[in-house]
mmCIF file of C-alpha atoms in Angstrom:
data_model
loop_
_atom_site.group_PDB
_atom_site.id
_atom_site.type_symbol
_atom_site.label_atom_id
_atom_site.label_comp_id
_atom_site.label_asym_id
_atom_site.label_seq_id
_atom_site.Cartn_x
_atom_site.Cartn_y
_atom_site.Cartn_z
ATOM 1 C CA ALA A 1130 0.190 -0.342 -0.169
ATOM 2 C CA ASN A 1131 1.099 3.679 -0.559
ATOM 3 C CA GLU A 1132 2.320 5.503 2.761
ATOM 4 C CA LYS A 1133 -0.174 7.670 4.402
ATOM 5 C CA VAL A 1134 0.843 11.584 3.622
ATOM 6 C CA LEU A 1135 0.410 14.076 6.303
ATOM 7 C CA LEU A 1136 -0.157 17.936 5.153
ATOM 8 C CA ILE A 1137 0.755 20.454 8.740
ATOM 9 C CA VAL A 1138 -0.356 24.079 7.193
ATOM 10 C CA GLY A 1139 0.143 27.256 9.676
ATOM 11 C CA GLY A 1140 -1.380 29.833 7.960
ATOM 12 C CA SER A 1141 0.832 33.259 7.352
ATOM 13 C CA GLN A 1142 0.375 34.632 10.808
ATOM 14 C CA GLY A 1143 0.143 31.304 12.954
ATOM 15 C CA ALA A 1144 2.812 28.912 11.873
ATOM 16 C CA GLN A 1145 4.902 29.482 14.725
ATOM 17 C CA GLY A 1146 3.503 27.271 17.684
ATOM 18 C CA ILE A 1147 2.388 24.732 15.420
ATOM 19 C CA ASN A 1148 5.965 23.818 13.770
ATOM 20 C CA GLU A 1149 7.161 24.235 18.010
ATOM 21 C CA ARG A 1150 5.032 21.489 18.653
ATOM 22 C CA VAL A 1151 5.710 19.195 15.656
ATOM 23 C CA LEU A 1152 9.349 19.598 15.563
ATOM 24 C CA LYS A 1153 9.397 18.152 19.218
ATOM 25 C CA ILE A 1154 7.471 14.696 18.088
ATOM 26 C CA LEU A 1155 9.342 14.987 14.201
ATOM 27 C CA PRO A 1156 10.553 11.687 14.793
ATOM 28 C CA GLU A 1157 8.058 9.546 15.420
ATOM 29 C CA LEU A 1158 5.918 11.192 12.691
ATOM 30 C CA ILE A 1159 7.660 10.239 10.116
ATOM 31 C CA SER A 1160 8.432 6.586 11.478
ATOM 32 C CA ASP A 1161 5.672 5.847 9.067
ATOM 33 C CA ILE A 1162 3.645 8.346 7.144
ATOM 34 C CA THR A 1163 5.549 11.851 4.779
ATOM 35 C CA VAL A 1164 4.823 15.072 6.181
ATOM 36 C CA LEU A 1165 4.860 18.169 3.833
ATOM 37 C CA HIS A 1166 5.063 20.799 6.470
ATOM 38 C CA ILE A 1167 4.519 24.176 5.512
ATOM 39 C CA THR A 1168 6.709 26.481 7.640
ATOM 40 C CA GLY A 1169 5.690 29.445 6.441
ATOM 41 C CA GLU A 1170 8.355 32.373 4.869
ATOM 42 C CA ARG A 1171 9.316 33.873 8.827
ATOM 43 C CA HIS A 1172 9.654 30.414 10.342
ATOM 44 C CA PHE A 1173 11.199 27.826 7.379
ATOM 45 C CA GLN A 1174 15.165 28.474 7.320
ATOM 46 C CA ALA A 1175 14.974 28.024 11.948
ATOM 47 C CA VAL A 1176 12.604 25.060 10.767
ATOM 48 C CA ARG A 1177 14.720 23.573 8.151
ATOM 49 C CA ALA A 1178 18.249 24.004 10.620
ATOM 50 C CA VAL A 1179 16.814 22.259 13.356
ATOM 51 C CA THR A 1180 15.325 19.360 11.457
ATOM 52 C CA THR A 1181 18.023 18.649 9.167
ATOM 53 C CA GLU A 1182 20.296 17.622 12.350
ATOM 54 C CA LEU A 1183 17.581 16.310 13.884
ATOM 55 C CA LEU A 1184 16.875 13.929 10.785
ATOM 56 C CA ALA A 1185 20.673 14.202 9.867
ATOM 57 C CA GLN A 1186 20.588 9.879 11.257
ATOM 58 C CA SER A 1187 17.429 8.740 10.245
ATOM 59 C CA SER A 1188 16.902 6.711 7.864
ATOM 60 C CA ARG A 1189 13.315 8.278 6.937
ATOM 61 C CA ARG A 1190 15.092 11.977 6.628
ATOM 62 C CA THR A 1191 13.533 11.449 3.106
ATOM 63 C CA ALA A 1192 9.641 11.298 3.968
ATOM 64 C CA TYR A 1193 10.160 14.868 6.034
ATOM 65 C CA LYS A 1194 9.273 16.937 3.025
ATOM 66 C CA VAL A 1195 9.674 21.124 4.018
ATOM 67 C CA PHE A 1196 8.677 24.622 2.523
ATOM 68 C CA PRO A 1197 8.394 28.188 3.081
ATOM 69 C CA TYR A 1198 4.479 28.349 1.658
ATOM 70 C CA LEU A 1199 3.543 26.238 -0.999
ATOM 71 C CA LYS A 1200 1.376 28.349 -4.197
ATOM 72 C CA ASP A 1201 0.454 26.791 -6.746
ATOM 73 C CA GLU A 1202 1.288 23.705 -5.544
ATOM 74 C CA LEU A 1203 -0.861 23.949 -1.897
ATOM 75 C CA GLY A 1204 -3.695 22.046 -4.758
ATOM 76 C CA ARG A 1205 -1.940 19.681 -5.675
ATOM 77 C CA ALA A 1206 0.021 18.898 -1.838
ATOM 78 C CA LEU A 1207 -3.790 19.489 -0.766
ATOM 79 C CA VAL A 1208 -4.890 16.687 -3.355
ATOM 80 C CA VAL A 1209 -1.931 14.249 -2.295
ATOM 81 C CA ALA A 1210 -3.024 14.732 1.366
ATOM 82 C CA ASP A 1211 -4.183 11.918 3.446
ATOM 83 C CA THR A 1212 -4.901 14.449 6.398
ATOM 84 C CA VAL A 1213 -4.480 17.945 7.168
ATOM 85 C CA VAL A 1214 -3.254 19.847 9.638
ATOM 86 C CA SER A 1215 -4.320 24.018 9.754
ATOM 87 C CA ARG A 1216 -5.528 26.703 11.388
ATOM 88 C CA ALA A 1217 -9.230 27.709 10.388
ATOM 89 C CA GLY A 1218 -9.380 30.038 7.709
ATOM 90 C CA ALA A 1219 -12.090 31.005 6.025
ATOM 91 C CA THR A 1220 -10.392 29.902 2.273
ATOM 92 C CA MET A 1221 -8.575 27.260 3.438
ATOM 93 C CA LEU A 1222 -11.842 25.248 5.442
ATOM 94 C CA ALA A 1223 -13.048 25.759 1.862
ATOM 95 C CA GLU A 1224 -10.673 24.217 0.279
ATOM 96 C CA LEU A 1225 -10.551 21.348 3.092
ATOM 97 C CA ALA A 1226 -14.580 20.827 2.250
ATOM 98 C CA ARG A 1227 -14.111 20.664 -1.978
ATOM 99 C CA LEU A 1228 -11.638 17.837 -1.795
ATOM 100 C CA LYS A 1229 -13.755 15.755 1.406
ATOM 101 C CA LYS A 1230 -10.341 15.985 3.423
ATOM 102 C CA VAL A 1231 -9.259 14.511 7.204
ATOM 103 C CA ALA A 1232 -8.451 17.210 8.948
ATOM 104 C CA LEU A 1233 -7.400 18.307 12.855
ATOM 105 C CA LEU A 1234 -7.893 22.585 12.467
ATOM 106 C CA ILE A 1235 -6.428 24.347 15.405
ATOM 107 C CA PRO A 1236 -7.349 27.794 15.283
ATOM 108 C CA LEU A 1237 -5.354 30.874 15.667
ATOM 109 C CA PRO A 1238 -5.503 32.838 18.970
ATOM 110 C CA VAL A 1239 -6.661 36.440 19.970
ATOM 111 C CA PRO A 1240 -4.193 38.445 18.997
ATOM 112 C CA PRO A 1241 -3.023 37.001 16.459
ATOM 113 C CA ALA A 1242 -5.755 36.612 14.540
ATOM 114 C CA ALA A 1243 -8.019 40.298 14.385
ATOM 115 C CA SER A 1244 -10.733 37.896 16.316
ATOM 116 C CA ASP A 1245 -11.812 34.884 17.836
ATOM 117 C CA HIS A 1246 -12.911 34.246 13.548
ATOM 118 C CA GLN A 1247 -10.421 31.074 13.296
ATOM 119 C CA MET A 1248 -11.838 29.785 16.623
ATOM 120 C CA GLN A 1249 -15.931 30.009 15.370
ATOM 121 C CA ASN A 1250 -15.075 28.737 12.119
ATOM 122 C CA ALA A 1251 -13.550 25.274 13.855
ATOM 123 C CA GLU A 1252 -16.061 25.259 15.545
ATOM 124 C CA LEU A 1253 -18.480 25.154 13.637
ATOM 125 C CA PHE A 1254 -16.625 22.229 11.545
ATOM 126 C CA GLU A 1255 -17.117 20.117 14.493
ATOM 127 C CA ARG A 1256 -20.723 20.697 14.964
ATOM 128 C CA TYR A 1257 -21.177 19.311 11.881
ATOM 129 C CA GLY A 1258 -18.642 16.101 12.365
ATOM 130 C CA ALA A 1259 -16.082 17.240 9.465
ATOM 131 C CA ALA A 1260 -13.039 18.485 11.532
ATOM 132 C CA ARG A 1261 -11.274 17.635 15.012
ATOM 133 C CA VAL A 1262 -10.225 20.369 16.748
ATOM 134 C CA LEU A 1263 -7.725 20.893 19.179
ATOM 135 C CA GLU A 1264 -7.432 24.790 21.009
ATOM 136 C CA SER A 1265 -3.923 26.397 20.552
ATOM 137 C CA GLY A 1266 -3.085 26.665 23.585
ATOM 138 C CA ASN A 1267 -3.727 23.073 25.056
ATOM 139 C CA VAL A 1268 -2.108 21.555 22.378
ATOM 140 C CA THR A 1269 1.216 19.612 23.833
ATOM 141 C CA PRO A 1270 2.776 17.775 21.854
ATOM 142 C CA ALA A 1271 1.594 14.131 22.805
ATOM 143 C CA LEU A 1272 -1.889 15.482 22.399
ATOM 144 C CA LEU A 1273 -0.760 16.459 18.991
ATOM 145 C CA LEU A 1274 0.777 13.088 18.257
ATOM 146 C CA GLN A 1275 -1.847 11.034 19.461
ATOM 147 C CA ASN A 1276 -4.657 13.006 17.353
ATOM 148 C CA ILE A 1277 -2.651 12.863 14.041
ATOM 149 C CA ARG A 1278 -2.686 8.832 14.458
ATOM 150 C CA ASP A 1279 -5.733 8.861 15.567
ATOM 151 C CA LEU A 1280 -7.404 10.930 11.648
ATOM 152 C CA MET A 1281 -4.731 8.071 10.151
ATOM 153 C CA SER A 1282 -5.348 5.208 10.963
ATOM 154 C CA ASP A 1283 -9.194 5.024 12.129
ATOM 155 C CA THR A 1284 -10.858 4.618 9.205
ATOM 156 C CA ALA A 1285 -14.594 4.927 10.685
ATOM 157 C CA LEU A 1286 -13.691 8.227 12.161
ATOM 158 C CA ARG A 1287 -12.147 9.168 9.094
ATOM 159 C CA GLN A 1288 -15.075 8.324 7.069
ATOM 160 C CA GLN A 1289 -17.256 10.373 8.764
ATOM 161 C CA LEU A 1290 -15.145 13.260 8.574
ATOM 162 C CA GLN A 1291 -14.928 12.879 5.227
ATOM 163 C CA ASP A 1292 -18.789 13.008 4.778
ATOM 164 C CA GLY A 1293 -19.473 16.046 7.377
ATOM 165 C CA MET A 1294 -17.074 17.804 5.166
ATOM 166 C CA ALA A 1295 -18.920 16.117 1.812
ATOM 167 C CA ALA A 1296 -21.616 18.243 3.873
ATOM 168 C CA MET A 1297 -20.280 21.894 4.500
ATOM 169 C CA ASP A 1298 -19.089 21.931 1.034
ATOM 170 C CA ARG A 1299 -20.614 23.921 -1.325
ATOM 171 C CA ALA A 1300 -20.502 24.124 -5.182
ATOM 172 C CA GLY A 1301 -22.733 26.621 -6.327
ATOM 173 C CA ALA A 1302 -21.816 28.828 -3.522
ATOM 174 C CA ALA A 1303 -20.029 31.464 -5.501
ATOM 175 C CA ALA A 1304 -22.884 32.046 -8.124
ATOM 176 C CA ALA A 1305 -24.742 31.911 -6.330
ATOM 177 C CA LEU A 1306 -23.680 34.954 -3.915
ATOM 178 C CA ALA A 1307 -23.199 36.663 -7.456
ATOM 179 C CA GLN A 1308 -26.033 36.233 -7.945
ATOM 180 C CA LEU A 1309 -27.669 37.849 -5.606
ATOM 181 C CA ALA A 1310 -24.953 40.855 -5.266
ATOM 182 C CA PHE A 1311 -26.228 41.197 -8.932
ATOM 183 C CA CYS A 1312 -30.372 41.261 -7.970
ATOM 184 C CA LEU A 1313 -29.009 43.385 -5.567
ATOM 185 C CA ALA A 1314 -27.651 46.232 -6.922
ATOM 186 C CA MET A 1315 -30.133 46.405 -9.942
ATOM 187 C CA ARG A 1316 -33.003 46.435 -7.194
ATOM 188 C CA VAL A 1317 -35.077 42.898 -8.046
ATOM 189 C CA PRO A 1318 -35.756 40.671 -5.534
ATOM 190 C CA PRO A 1319 -33.466 37.386 -5.744
ATOM 191 C CA THR A 1320 -36.467 34.844 -6.134
ATOM 192 C CA LEU A 1321 -37.482 36.994 -9.393
ATOM 193 C CA ALA A 1322 -34.080 36.651 -10.536
ATOM 194 C CA ALA A 1323 -33.507 33.532 -10.250
#
């Protein structure tokens, strides 16, 4: 069977806390899975330096791939990932729902988040059975590792989360919003414009 792939994305503001915890469990994490780790540009050099030394003697060092960010390649990384560890920004959640990905969400705390929107997003996905959520301040390395292991290996849990993600996906949302905006701009009741 093909080896499972874990994608870890900290987001533009929130990578440091996730990166620090990942580094503490990395040798154990890569024992049987491939890890794609997007550190954020600010943290890339430091994480790469630590992981180069940490994994220097590991026969599994090639199972860990580290990137400052992925722009055009993020879609491909999301497609190949079996499980995603991520913050809970709206764009990422929409992508996860569209692809029906198993996800562990660690919402960006306030501050640096401007408001508590990431926690609200994460709680909504958790309430609908679409993701597992850990609060940033409560994430120990052991808890992170256990949750990743559960999400990578528990078939029933994976199916439940994928079904939840499918329910969160709104394929026609952009078209519906565009139509609503057009109706409002034209002062036409939305129900008559359909």
